[in-house]
XYZ file of N, CA and C in Angstrom:
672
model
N 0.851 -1.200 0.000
C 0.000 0.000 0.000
C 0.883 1.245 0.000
N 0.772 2.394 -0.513
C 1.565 3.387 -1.036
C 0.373 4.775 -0.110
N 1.591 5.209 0.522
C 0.576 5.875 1.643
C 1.246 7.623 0.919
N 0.401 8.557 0.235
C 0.794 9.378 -0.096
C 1.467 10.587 1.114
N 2.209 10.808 1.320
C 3.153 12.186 2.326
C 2.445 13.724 1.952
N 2.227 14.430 2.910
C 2.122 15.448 3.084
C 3.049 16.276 2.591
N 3.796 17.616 2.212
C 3.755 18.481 2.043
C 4.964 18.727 3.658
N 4.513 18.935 4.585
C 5.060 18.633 5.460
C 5.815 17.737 6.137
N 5.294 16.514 5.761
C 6.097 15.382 6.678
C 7.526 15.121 5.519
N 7.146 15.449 4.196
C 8.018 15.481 3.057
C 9.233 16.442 3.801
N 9.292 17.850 4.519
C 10.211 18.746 4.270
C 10.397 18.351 6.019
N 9.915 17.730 6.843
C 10.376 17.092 8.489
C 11.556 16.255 8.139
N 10.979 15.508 7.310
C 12.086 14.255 7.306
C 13.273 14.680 6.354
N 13.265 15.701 5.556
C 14.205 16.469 4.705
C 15.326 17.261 6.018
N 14.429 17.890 6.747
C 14.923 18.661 7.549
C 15.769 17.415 8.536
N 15.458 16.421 8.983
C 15.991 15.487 10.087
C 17.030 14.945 9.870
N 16.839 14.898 8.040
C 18.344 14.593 7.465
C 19.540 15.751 7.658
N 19.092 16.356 7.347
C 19.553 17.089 7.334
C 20.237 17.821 8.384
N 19.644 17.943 10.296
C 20.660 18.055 11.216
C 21.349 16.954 11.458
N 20.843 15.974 10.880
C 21.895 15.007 11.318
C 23.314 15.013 10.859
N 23.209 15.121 9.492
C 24.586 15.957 8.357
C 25.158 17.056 9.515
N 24.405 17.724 9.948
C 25.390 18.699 10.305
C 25.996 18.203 12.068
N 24.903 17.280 12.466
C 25.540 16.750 13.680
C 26.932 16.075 13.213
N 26.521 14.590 12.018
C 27.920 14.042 11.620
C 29.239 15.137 11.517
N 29.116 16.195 10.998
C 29.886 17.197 10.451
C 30.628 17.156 11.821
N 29.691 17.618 12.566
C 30.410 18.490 13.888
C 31.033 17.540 14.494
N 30.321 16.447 14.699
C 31.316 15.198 15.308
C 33.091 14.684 14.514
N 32.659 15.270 13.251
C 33.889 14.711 12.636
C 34.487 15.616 12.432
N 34.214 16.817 12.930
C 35.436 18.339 13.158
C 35.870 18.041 14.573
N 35.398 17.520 15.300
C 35.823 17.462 17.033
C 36.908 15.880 17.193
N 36.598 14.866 16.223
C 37.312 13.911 16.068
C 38.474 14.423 15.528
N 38.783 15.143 14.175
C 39.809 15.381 13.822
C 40.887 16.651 14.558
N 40.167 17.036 15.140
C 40.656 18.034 15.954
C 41.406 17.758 17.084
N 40.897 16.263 17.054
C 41.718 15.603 18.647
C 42.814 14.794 17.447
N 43.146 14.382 16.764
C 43.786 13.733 15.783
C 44.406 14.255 16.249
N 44.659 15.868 15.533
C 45.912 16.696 15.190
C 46.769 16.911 16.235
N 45.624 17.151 17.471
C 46.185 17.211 18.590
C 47.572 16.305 19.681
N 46.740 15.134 18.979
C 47.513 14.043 19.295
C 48.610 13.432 18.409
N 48.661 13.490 16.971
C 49.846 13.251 16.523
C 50.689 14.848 16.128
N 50.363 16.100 16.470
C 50.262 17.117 15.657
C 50.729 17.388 14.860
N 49.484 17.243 14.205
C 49.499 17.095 12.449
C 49.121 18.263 12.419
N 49.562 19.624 11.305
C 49.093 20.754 11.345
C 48.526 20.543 9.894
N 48.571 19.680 9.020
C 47.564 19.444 7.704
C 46.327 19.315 8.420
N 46.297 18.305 9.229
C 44.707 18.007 9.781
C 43.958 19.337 10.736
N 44.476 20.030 10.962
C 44.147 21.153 11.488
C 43.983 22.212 11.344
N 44.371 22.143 9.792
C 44.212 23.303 8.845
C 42.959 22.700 8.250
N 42.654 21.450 7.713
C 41.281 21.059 7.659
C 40.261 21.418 7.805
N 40.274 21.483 9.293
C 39.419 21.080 10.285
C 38.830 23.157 9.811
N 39.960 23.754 10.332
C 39.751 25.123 9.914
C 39.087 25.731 8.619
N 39.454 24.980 7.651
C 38.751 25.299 6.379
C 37.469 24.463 6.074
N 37.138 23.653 6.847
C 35.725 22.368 7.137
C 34.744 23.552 7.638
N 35.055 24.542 8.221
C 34.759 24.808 9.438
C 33.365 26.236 8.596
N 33.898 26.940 7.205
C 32.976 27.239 6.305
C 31.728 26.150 5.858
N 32.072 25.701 5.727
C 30.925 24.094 5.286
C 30.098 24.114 6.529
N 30.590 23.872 7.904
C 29.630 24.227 8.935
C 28.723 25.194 8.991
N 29.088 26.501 8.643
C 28.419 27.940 9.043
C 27.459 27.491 7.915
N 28.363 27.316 6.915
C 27.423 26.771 5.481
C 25.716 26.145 5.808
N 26.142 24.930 6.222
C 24.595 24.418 6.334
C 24.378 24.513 7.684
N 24.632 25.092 8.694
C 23.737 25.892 9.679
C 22.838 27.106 8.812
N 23.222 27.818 8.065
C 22.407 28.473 7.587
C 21.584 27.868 6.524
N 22.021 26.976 5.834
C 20.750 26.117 5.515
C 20.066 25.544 5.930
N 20.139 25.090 7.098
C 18.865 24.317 7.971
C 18.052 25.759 8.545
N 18.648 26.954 9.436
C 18.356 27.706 9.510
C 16.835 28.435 8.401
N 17.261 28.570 7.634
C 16.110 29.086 6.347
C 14.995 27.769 6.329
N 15.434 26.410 5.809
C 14.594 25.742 6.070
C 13.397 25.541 7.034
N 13.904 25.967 8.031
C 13.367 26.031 9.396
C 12.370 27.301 9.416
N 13.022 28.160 9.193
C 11.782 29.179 9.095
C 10.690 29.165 7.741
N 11.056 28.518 6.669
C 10.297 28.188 5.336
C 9.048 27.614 5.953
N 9.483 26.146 6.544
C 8.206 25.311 6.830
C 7.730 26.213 7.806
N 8.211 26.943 8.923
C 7.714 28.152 10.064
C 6.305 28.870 9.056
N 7.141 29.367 7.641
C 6.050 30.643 7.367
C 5.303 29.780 5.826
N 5.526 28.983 5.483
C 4.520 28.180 4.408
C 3.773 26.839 5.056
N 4.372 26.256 6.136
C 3.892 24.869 6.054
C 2.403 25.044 7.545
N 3.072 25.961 8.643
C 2.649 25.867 9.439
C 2.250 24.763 11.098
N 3.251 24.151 10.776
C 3.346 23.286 12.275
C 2.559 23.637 13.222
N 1.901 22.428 13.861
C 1.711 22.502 15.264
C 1.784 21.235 16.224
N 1.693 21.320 17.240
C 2.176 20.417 17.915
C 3.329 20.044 18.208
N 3.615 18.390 18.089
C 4.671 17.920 17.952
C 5.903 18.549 16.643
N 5.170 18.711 15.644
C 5.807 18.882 14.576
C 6.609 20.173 14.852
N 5.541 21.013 15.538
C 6.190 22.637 15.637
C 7.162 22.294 16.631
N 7.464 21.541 17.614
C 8.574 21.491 18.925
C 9.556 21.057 17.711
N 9.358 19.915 16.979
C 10.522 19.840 16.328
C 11.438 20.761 16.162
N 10.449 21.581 14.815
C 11.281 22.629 13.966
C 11.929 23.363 15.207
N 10.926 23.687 16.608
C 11.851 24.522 17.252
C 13.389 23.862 17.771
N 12.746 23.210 18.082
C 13.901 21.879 18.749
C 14.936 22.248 18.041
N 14.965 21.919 16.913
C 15.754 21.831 15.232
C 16.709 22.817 15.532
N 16.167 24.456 15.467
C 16.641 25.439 15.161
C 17.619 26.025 16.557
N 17.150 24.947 17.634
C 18.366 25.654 18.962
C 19.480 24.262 18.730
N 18.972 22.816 18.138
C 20.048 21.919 18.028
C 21.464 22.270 16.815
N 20.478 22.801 16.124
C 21.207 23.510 14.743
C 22.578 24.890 15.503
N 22.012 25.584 16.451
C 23.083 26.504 16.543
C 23.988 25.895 17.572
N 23.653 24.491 18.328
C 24.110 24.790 19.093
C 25.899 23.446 18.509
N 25.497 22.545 17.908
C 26.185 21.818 16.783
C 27.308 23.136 16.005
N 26.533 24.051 15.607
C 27.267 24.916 15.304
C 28.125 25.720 15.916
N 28.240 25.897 17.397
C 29.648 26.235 18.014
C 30.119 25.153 18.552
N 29.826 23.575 18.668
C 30.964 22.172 18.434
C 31.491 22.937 17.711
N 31.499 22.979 16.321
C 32.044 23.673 15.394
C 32.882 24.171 15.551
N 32.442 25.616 16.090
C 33.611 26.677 16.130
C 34.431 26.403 17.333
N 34.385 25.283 18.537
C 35.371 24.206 19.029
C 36.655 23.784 18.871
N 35.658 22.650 18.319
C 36.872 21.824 17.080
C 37.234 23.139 16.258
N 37.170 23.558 15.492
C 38.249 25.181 15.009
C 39.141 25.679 15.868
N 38.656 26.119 16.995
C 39.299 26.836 17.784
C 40.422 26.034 18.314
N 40.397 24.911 18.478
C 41.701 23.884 19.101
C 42.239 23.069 18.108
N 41.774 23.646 16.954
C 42.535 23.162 15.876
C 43.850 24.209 15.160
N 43.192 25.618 15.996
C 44.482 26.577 15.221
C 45.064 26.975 16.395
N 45.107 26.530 17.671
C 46.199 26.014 18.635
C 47.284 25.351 18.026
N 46.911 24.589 17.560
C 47.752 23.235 16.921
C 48.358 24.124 16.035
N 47.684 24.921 14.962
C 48.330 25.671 13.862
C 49.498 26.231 14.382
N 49.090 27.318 15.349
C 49.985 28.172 16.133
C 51.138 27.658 17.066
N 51.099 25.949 17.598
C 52.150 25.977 18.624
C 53.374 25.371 17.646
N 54.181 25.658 18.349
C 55.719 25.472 18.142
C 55.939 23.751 17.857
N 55.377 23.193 19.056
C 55.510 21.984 19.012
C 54.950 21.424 19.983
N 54.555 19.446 19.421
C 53.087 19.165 20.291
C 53.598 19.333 21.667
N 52.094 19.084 21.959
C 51.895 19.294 24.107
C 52.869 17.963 24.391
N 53.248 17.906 25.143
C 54.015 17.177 25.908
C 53.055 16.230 26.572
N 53.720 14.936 26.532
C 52.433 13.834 26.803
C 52.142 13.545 28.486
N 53.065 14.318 29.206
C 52.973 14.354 30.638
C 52.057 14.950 30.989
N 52.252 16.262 30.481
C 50.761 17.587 30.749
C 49.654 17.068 30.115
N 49.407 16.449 29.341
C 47.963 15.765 28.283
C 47.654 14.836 29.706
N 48.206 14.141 30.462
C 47.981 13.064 31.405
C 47.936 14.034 32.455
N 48.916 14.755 33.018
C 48.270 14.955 34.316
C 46.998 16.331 34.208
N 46.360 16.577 33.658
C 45.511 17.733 33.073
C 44.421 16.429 32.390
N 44.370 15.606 32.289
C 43.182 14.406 31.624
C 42.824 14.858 30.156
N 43.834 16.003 29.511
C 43.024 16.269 28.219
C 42.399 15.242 27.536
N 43.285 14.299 27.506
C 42.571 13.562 26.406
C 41.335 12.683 26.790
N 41.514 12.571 27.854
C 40.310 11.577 28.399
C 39.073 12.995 28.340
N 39.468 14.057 28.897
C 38.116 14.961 28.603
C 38.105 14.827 27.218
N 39.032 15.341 25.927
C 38.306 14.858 24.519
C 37.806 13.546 24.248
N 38.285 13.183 24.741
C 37.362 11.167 24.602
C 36.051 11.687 24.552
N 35.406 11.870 25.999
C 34.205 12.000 26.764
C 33.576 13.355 26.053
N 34.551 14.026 25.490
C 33.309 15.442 25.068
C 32.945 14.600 23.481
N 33.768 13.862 22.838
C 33.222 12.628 21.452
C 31.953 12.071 22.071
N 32.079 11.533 23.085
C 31.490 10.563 23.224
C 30.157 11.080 23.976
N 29.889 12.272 24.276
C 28.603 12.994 24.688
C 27.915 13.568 23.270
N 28.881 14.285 22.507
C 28.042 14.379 21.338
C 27.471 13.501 20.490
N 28.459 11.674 20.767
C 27.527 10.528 20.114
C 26.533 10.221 20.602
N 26.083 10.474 22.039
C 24.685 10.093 23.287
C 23.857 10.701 22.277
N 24.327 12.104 21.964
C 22.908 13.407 21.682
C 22.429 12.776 20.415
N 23.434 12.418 19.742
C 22.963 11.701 17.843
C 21.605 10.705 18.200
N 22.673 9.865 19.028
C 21.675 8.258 19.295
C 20.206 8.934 19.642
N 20.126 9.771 21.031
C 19.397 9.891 21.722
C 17.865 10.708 20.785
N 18.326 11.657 19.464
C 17.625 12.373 17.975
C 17.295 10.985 17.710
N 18.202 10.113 16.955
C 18.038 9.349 16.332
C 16.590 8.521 16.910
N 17.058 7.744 17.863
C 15.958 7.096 18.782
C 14.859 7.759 19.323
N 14.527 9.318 19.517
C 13.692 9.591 20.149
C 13.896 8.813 21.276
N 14.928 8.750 22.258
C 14.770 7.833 23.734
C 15.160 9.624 24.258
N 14.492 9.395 25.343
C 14.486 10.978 26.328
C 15.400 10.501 27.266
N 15.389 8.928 27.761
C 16.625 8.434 29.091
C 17.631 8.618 28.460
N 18.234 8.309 27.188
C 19.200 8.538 26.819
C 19.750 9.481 27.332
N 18.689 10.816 26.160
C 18.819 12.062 26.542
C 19.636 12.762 27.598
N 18.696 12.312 28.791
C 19.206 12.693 29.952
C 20.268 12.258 30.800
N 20.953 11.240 30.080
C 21.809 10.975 30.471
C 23.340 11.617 30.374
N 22.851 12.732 29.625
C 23.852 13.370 29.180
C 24.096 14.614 29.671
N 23.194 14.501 30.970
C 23.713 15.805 32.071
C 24.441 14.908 32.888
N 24.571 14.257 33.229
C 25.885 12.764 34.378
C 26.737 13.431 33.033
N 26.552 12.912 32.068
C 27.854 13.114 30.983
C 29.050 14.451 31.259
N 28.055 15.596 31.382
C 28.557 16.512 31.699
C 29.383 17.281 32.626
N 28.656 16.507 33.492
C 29.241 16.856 34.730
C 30.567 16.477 34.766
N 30.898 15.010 34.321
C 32.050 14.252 34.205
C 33.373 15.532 33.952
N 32.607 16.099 32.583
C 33.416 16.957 32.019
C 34.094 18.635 32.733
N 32.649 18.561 33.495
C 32.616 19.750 34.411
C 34.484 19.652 35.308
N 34.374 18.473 35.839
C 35.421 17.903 37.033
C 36.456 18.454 36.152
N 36.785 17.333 35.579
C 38.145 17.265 34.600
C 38.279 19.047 34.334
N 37.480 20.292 34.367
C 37.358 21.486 33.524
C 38.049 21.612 35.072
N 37.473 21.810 35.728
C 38.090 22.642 37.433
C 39.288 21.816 37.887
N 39.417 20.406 38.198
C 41.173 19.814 38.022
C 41.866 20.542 37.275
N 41.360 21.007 36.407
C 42.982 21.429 35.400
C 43.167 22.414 36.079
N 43.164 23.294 36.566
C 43.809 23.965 37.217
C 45.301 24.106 37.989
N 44.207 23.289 38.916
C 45.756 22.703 39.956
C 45.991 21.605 39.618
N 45.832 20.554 38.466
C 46.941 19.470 37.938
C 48.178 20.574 37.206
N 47.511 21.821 36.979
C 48.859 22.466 35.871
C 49.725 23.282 36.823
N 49.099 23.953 37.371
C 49.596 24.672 38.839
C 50.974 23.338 39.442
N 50.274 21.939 39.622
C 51.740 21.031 40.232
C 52.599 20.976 39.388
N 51.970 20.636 37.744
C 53.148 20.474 36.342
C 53.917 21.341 36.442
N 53.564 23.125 36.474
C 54.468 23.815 36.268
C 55.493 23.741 37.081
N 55.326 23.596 38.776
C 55.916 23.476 39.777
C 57.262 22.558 39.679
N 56.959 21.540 38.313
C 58.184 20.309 38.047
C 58.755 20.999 36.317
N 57.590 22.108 36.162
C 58.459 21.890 34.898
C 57.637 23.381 34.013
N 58.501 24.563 34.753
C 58.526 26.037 34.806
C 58.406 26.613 33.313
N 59.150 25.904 32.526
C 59.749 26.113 31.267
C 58.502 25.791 30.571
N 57.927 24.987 30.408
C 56.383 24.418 29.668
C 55.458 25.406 29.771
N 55.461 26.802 30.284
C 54.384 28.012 30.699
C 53.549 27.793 29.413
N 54.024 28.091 28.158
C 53.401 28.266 27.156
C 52.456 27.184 26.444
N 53.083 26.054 26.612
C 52.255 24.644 26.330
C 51.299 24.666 27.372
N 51.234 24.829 29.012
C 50.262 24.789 29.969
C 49.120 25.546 29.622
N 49.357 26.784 28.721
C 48.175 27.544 28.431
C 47.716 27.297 26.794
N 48.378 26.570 26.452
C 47.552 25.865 25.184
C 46.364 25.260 25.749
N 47.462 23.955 26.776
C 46.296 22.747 26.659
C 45.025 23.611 27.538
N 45.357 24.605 28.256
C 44.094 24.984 29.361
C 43.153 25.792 28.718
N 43.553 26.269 27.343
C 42.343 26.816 26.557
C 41.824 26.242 25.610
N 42.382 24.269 25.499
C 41.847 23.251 24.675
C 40.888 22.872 25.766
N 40.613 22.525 27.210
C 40.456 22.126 27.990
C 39.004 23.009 28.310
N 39.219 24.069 28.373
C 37.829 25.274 28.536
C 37.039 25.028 27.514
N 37.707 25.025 25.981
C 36.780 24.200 25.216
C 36.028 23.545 24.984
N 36.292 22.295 25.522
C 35.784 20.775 25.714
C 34.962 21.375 27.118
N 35.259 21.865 27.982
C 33.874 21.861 28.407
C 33.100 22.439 27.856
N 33.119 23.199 27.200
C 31.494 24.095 26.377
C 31.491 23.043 25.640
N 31.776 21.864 24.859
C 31.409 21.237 23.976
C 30.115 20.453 25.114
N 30.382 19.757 26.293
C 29.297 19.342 27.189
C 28.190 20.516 27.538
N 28.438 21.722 27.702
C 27.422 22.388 27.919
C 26.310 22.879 26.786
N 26.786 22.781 25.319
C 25.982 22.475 24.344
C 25.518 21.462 24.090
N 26.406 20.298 24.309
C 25.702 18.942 24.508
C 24.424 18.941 25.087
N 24.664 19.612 26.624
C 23.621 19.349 26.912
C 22.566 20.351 26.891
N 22.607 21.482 25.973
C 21.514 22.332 25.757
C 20.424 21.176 24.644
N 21.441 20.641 23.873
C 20.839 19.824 22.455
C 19.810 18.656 22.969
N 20.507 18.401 24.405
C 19.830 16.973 25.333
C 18.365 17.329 25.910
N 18.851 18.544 25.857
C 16.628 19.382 26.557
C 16.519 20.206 25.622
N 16.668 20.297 24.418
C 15.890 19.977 23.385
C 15.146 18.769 22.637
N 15.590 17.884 22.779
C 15.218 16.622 22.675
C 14.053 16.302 23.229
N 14.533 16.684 24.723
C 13.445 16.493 25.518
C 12.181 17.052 25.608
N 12.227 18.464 25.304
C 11.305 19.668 24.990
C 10.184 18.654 23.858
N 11.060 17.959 22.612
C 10.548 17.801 21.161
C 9.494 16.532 21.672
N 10.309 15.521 22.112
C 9.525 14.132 22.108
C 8.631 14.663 23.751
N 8.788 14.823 24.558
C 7.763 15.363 25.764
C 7.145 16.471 26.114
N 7.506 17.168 25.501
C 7.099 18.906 25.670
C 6.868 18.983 27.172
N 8.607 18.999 27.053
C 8.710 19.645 28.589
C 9.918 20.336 29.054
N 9.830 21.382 29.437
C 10.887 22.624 29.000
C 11.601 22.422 30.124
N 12.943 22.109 30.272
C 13.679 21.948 31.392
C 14.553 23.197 31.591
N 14.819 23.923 30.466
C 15.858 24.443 30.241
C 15.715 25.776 31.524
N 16.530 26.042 32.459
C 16.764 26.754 34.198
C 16.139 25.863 35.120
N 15.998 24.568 34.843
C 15.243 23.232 35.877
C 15.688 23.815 37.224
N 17.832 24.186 37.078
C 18.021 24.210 38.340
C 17.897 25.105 39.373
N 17.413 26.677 38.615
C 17.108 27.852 39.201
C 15.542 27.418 39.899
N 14.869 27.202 39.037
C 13.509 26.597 39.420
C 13.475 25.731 40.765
C-alpha cells in the first residue's frame, strides 16, 4: 500500500536529514581536531579550519529551512517542537564547530606538540574522549527519540565539568616540576575550557530533545 506524504512530513524528514549531516559534520570536526592534537598534524588542522565554512554553510541552511516550513507549512504540535527543537540543536552543533576550530588553530599556532605528561596529568585527552562521546549520546538519543538517553547526558557533563576545574591545579603542580612548559600549559588549558562548552551544548541539544519528544521545558530546571 503506497501511503501518499504530506507536504510537510516530506520537508520534516528532509529537515531530520539534514541536522543530522550537520551533527555528523560536527562530530567529525571534534574527532579530527583531537587527531591533530595528538599526533600534531598541522595538515589536519588546517582542515578542520577550512571544514569549518561548510559548517556555518549548512547551519544556515537548515536555519532558512526552518523558518520556510515556520512561514509556508505551518506546524503545530509535535511537529512545531521539532522545527523549534531543530533550530536551537542547529546553533548549538554549530559552536561544536567553532570548538573543534578553535583547538585546531592552537595546533596551527604551537611550536611543538603538548608534551604527553601535561595531556595526562591535566586528563586532556580523556576529557576529549568523553566530550566525542557525549556528542555521540545526543545523535543516538535524535536518532531514537529515547528521552533516558537524553538525559543521560547531564551525568555526561558533569564528568566533564570535574576534569574542567582539576585542570587547574593538575597544571599549577606540572608547572611546579616543569617552569619552562608556561606556554604549552596555556595551550592545553584553553583546549580544555573548550571541551567543556562542547558538554554544555551537549547538553543544551539533550533538553531539546526532551522539549521535542515530551514537551517539557527543562531548560533553568536548576534555578527553578
Amino acid at each position: 500500500m503506497i501511503i501518499d506524504m504530506t507536504q510537510l512530513e516530506i520537508e520534516l524528514q528532509h529537515l531530520h536529514k539534514e541536522v543530522i549531516n550537520m551533527w555528523n559534520l560536527a562530530h567529525s570536526q571534534l574527532v579530527k581536531s583531537m587527531s591533530a592534537l595528538l599526533n600534531f598534524d598541522k595538515d589536519l588542522a588546517r582542515e578542520v579550519v577550512s571544514l569549518e565554512r561548510r559548517v556555518n554553510g549548512l547551519e544556515l541552511k537548515i536555519d532558512r529551512d526552518c523558518e520556510n516550513i515556520f512561514a509556508l507549512l505551518t506546524p503545530v504540535a509535535v511537529d512545531l517542537r521539532f522545527v523549534l527543537a531543530v533550530l536551537k540543536i542547529n546553533s548549538n552543533l554549530e559552536r561544536i564547530g567553532d570548538i573543534a576550530e578553535g583547538n585546531a588553530r592552537y595546533i596551527i599556532d604551537a611550536e611543538q606538540t603538548l608534551k604527553e605528561e601535561l595531556l595526562d596529568a591535566t586528563n586532556t585527552i580523556i576529557m576529549y574522549d568523553e566530550a566525542i562521546n557525549i556528542l555521540e549520546t545526543t545523535l543516538k538519543a535524535f536518532e531514537k527519540e529515547d528521552t533516558i538517553l537524553a538525559r543521560s547526558v547531564f551525568n555526561k557533563d558533569e564528568s566533564l565539568d570535574k576534569i574542567n576545574i582539576n585542570a587547574n591545579s593538575a597544571t599549577i603542580e606540572y608547572l611546579k616540576i616543569h617552569p619552562e612548559d608556561i606556554n604549552q600549559a596555556l595551550y592545553n588549558l584553553s583546549i580544555i575550557r573548550k571541551l567543556e562548552r562542547v558538554g554544555d551544548q551537549s547538553k543544551n541539544i539533550a533538553e531539546e530533545i526532551i522539549f521535542y519528544i515530551e514537551a517539557k521545558v527543562l531548560k533553568h530546571r536548576d534555578k527553578l
